[in-house]
Coordinates of N, CA and C in Angstrom, one line a residue:
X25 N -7.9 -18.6 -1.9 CA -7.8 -17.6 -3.0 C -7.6 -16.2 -2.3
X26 N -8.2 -16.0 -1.0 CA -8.4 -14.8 -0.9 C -7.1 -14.5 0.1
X27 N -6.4 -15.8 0.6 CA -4.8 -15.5 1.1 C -3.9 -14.9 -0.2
X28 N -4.1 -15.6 -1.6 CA -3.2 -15.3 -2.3 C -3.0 -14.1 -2.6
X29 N -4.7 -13.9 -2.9 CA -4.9 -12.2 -3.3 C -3.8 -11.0 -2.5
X30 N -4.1 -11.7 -0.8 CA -3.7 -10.4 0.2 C -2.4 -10.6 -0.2
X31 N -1.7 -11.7 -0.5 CA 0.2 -11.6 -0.3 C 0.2 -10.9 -1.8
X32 N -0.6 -11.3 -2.9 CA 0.1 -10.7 -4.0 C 0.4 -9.3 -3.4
X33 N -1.2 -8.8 -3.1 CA -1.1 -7.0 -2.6 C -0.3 -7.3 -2.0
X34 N 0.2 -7.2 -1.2 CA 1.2 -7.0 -0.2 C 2.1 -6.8 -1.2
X35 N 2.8 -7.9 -1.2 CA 3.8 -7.7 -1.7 C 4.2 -6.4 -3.1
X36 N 3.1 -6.6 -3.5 CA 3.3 -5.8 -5.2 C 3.1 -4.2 -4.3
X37 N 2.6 -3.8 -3.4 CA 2.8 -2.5 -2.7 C 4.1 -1.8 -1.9
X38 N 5.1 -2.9 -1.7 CA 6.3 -2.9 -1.6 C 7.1 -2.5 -2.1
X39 N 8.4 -1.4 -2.0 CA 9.3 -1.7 -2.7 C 10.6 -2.5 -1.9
X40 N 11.0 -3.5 -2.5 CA 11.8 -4.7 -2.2 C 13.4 -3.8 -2.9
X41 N 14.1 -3.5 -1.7 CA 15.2 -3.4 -2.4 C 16.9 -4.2 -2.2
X42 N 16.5 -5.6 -2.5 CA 17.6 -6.0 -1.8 C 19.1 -5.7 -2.3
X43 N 19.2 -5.4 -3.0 CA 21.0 -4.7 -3.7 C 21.0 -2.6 -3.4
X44 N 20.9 -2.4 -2.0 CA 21.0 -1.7 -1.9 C 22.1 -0.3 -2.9
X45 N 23.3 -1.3 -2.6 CA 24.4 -0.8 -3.5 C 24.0 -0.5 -5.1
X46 N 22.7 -0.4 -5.4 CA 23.1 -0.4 -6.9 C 22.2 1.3 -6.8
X47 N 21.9 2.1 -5.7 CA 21.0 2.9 -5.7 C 22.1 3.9 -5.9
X48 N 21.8 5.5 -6.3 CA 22.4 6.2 -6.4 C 22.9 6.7 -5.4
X49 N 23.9 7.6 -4.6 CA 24.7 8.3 -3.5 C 23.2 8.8 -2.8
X50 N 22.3 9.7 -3.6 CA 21.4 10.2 -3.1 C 19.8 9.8 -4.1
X51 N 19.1 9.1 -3.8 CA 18.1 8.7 -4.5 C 16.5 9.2 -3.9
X52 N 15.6 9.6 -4.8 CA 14.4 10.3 -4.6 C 13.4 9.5 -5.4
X53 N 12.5 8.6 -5.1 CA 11.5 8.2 -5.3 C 10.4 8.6 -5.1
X54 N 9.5 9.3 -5.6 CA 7.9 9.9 -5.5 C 6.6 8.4 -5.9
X55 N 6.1 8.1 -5.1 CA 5.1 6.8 -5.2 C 4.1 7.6 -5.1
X56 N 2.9 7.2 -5.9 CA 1.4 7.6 -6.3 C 0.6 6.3 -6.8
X57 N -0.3 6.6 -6.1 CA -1.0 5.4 -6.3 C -2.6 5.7 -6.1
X58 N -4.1 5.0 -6.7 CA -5.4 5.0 -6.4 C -5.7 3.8 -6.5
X59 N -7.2 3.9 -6.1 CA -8.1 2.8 -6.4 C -9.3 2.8 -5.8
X60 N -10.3 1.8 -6.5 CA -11.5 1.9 -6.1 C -11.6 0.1 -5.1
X61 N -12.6 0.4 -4.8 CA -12.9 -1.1 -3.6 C -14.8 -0.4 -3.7
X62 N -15.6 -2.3 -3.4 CA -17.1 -2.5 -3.7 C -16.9 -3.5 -1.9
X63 N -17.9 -2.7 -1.2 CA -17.7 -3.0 0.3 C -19.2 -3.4 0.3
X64 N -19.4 -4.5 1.1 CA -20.7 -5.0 1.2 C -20.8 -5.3 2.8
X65 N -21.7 -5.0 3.3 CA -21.8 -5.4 5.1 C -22.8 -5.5 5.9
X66 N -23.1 -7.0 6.4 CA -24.3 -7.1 7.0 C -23.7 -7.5 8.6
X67 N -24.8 -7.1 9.0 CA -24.0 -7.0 11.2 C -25.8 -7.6 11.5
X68 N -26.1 -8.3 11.5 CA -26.6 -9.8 11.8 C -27.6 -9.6 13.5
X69 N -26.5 -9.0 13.5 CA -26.9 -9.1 15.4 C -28.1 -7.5 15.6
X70 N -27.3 -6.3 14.8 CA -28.7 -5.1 14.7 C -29.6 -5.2 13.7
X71 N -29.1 -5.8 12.7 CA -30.1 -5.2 11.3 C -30.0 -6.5 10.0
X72 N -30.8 -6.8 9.6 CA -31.0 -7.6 8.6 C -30.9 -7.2 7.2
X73 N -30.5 -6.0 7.1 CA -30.3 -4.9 6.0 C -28.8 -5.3 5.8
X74 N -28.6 -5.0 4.1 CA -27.5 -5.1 3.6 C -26.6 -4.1 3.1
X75 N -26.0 -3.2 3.9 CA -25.3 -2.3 3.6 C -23.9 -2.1 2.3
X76 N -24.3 -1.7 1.0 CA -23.0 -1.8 0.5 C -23.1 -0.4 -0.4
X77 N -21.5 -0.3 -0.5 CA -21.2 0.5 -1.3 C -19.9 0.7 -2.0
X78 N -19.3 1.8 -2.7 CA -18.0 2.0 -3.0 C -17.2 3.1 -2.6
X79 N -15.9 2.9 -2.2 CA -15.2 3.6 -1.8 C -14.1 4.0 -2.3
X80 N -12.9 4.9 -2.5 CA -11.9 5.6 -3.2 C -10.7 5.6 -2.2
X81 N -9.8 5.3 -2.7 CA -8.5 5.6 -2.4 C -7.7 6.0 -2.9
X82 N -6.3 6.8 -2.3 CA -5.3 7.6 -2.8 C -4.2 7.4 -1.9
X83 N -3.1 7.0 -2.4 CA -1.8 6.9 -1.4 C -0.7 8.1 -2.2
X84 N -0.2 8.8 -1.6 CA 1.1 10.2 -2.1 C 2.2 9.4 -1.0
X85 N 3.0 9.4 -1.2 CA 4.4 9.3 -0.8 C 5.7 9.3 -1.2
X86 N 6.9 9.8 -0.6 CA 8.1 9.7 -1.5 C 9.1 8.5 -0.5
X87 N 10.2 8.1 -1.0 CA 11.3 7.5 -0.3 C 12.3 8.3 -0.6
X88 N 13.2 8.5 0.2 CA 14.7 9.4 0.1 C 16.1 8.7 0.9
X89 N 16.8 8.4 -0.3 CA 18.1 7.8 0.4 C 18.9 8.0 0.3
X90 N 19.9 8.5 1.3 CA 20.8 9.3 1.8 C 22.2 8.1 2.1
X91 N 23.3 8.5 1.7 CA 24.4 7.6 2.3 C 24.2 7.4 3.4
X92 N 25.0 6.7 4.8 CA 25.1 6.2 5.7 C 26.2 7.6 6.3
X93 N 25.8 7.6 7.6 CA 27.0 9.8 8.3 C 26.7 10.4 7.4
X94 N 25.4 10.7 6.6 CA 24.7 11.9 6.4 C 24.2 12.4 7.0
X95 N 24.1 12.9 7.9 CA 23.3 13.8 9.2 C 22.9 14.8 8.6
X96 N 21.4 14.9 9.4 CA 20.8 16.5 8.5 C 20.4 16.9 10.0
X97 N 20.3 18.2 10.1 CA 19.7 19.0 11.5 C 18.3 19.1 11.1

C-alpha cells in the first residue's frame, strides 16, 4: 500500500509532458502547491517516548519554455 501511495505522489507531482510540440513558442507555467503531514517517531535505542506531531508545507515554482537557439545572456 504504502509503494502505491509513494508512486501515485510521485507521479501526480510531475508534470509529464510527452507531446512537447503541442506547447506554445514561449510557455510560462506558475506551480503552487501546500500541505499538511501527522509525523510520529520513536528512536528505541535513546528514549521510549513517542514523539509526534504536525508539520506544513509549501512548494512556489514556475517552468518556462523557450524554443530550441533561444539564448539569453
Amino acid at each position: 500500500m504504502r509503494i502505491i501511495l509513494f508512486l501515485w505522489l510521485f507521479f501526480a507531482g510531475n508534470t509529464l509532458l510527452a507531446q512537447s510540440d503541442t506547447l506554445a513558442p514561449k510557455s510560462f507555467y506558475l506551480k503552487l502547491g501546500g500541505g499538511l503531514a501527522r509525523q510520529a517517531l520513536r528512536d528505541q535505542a535513546m528514549s521510549p517516548l513517542l514523539y509526534s506531531g504536525f508539520q506544513g508545507a509549501f512548494q512556489m515554482g514556475f517552468d518556462a519554455y523557450r524554443p530550441k537557439g533561444d539564448a539569453q545572456a
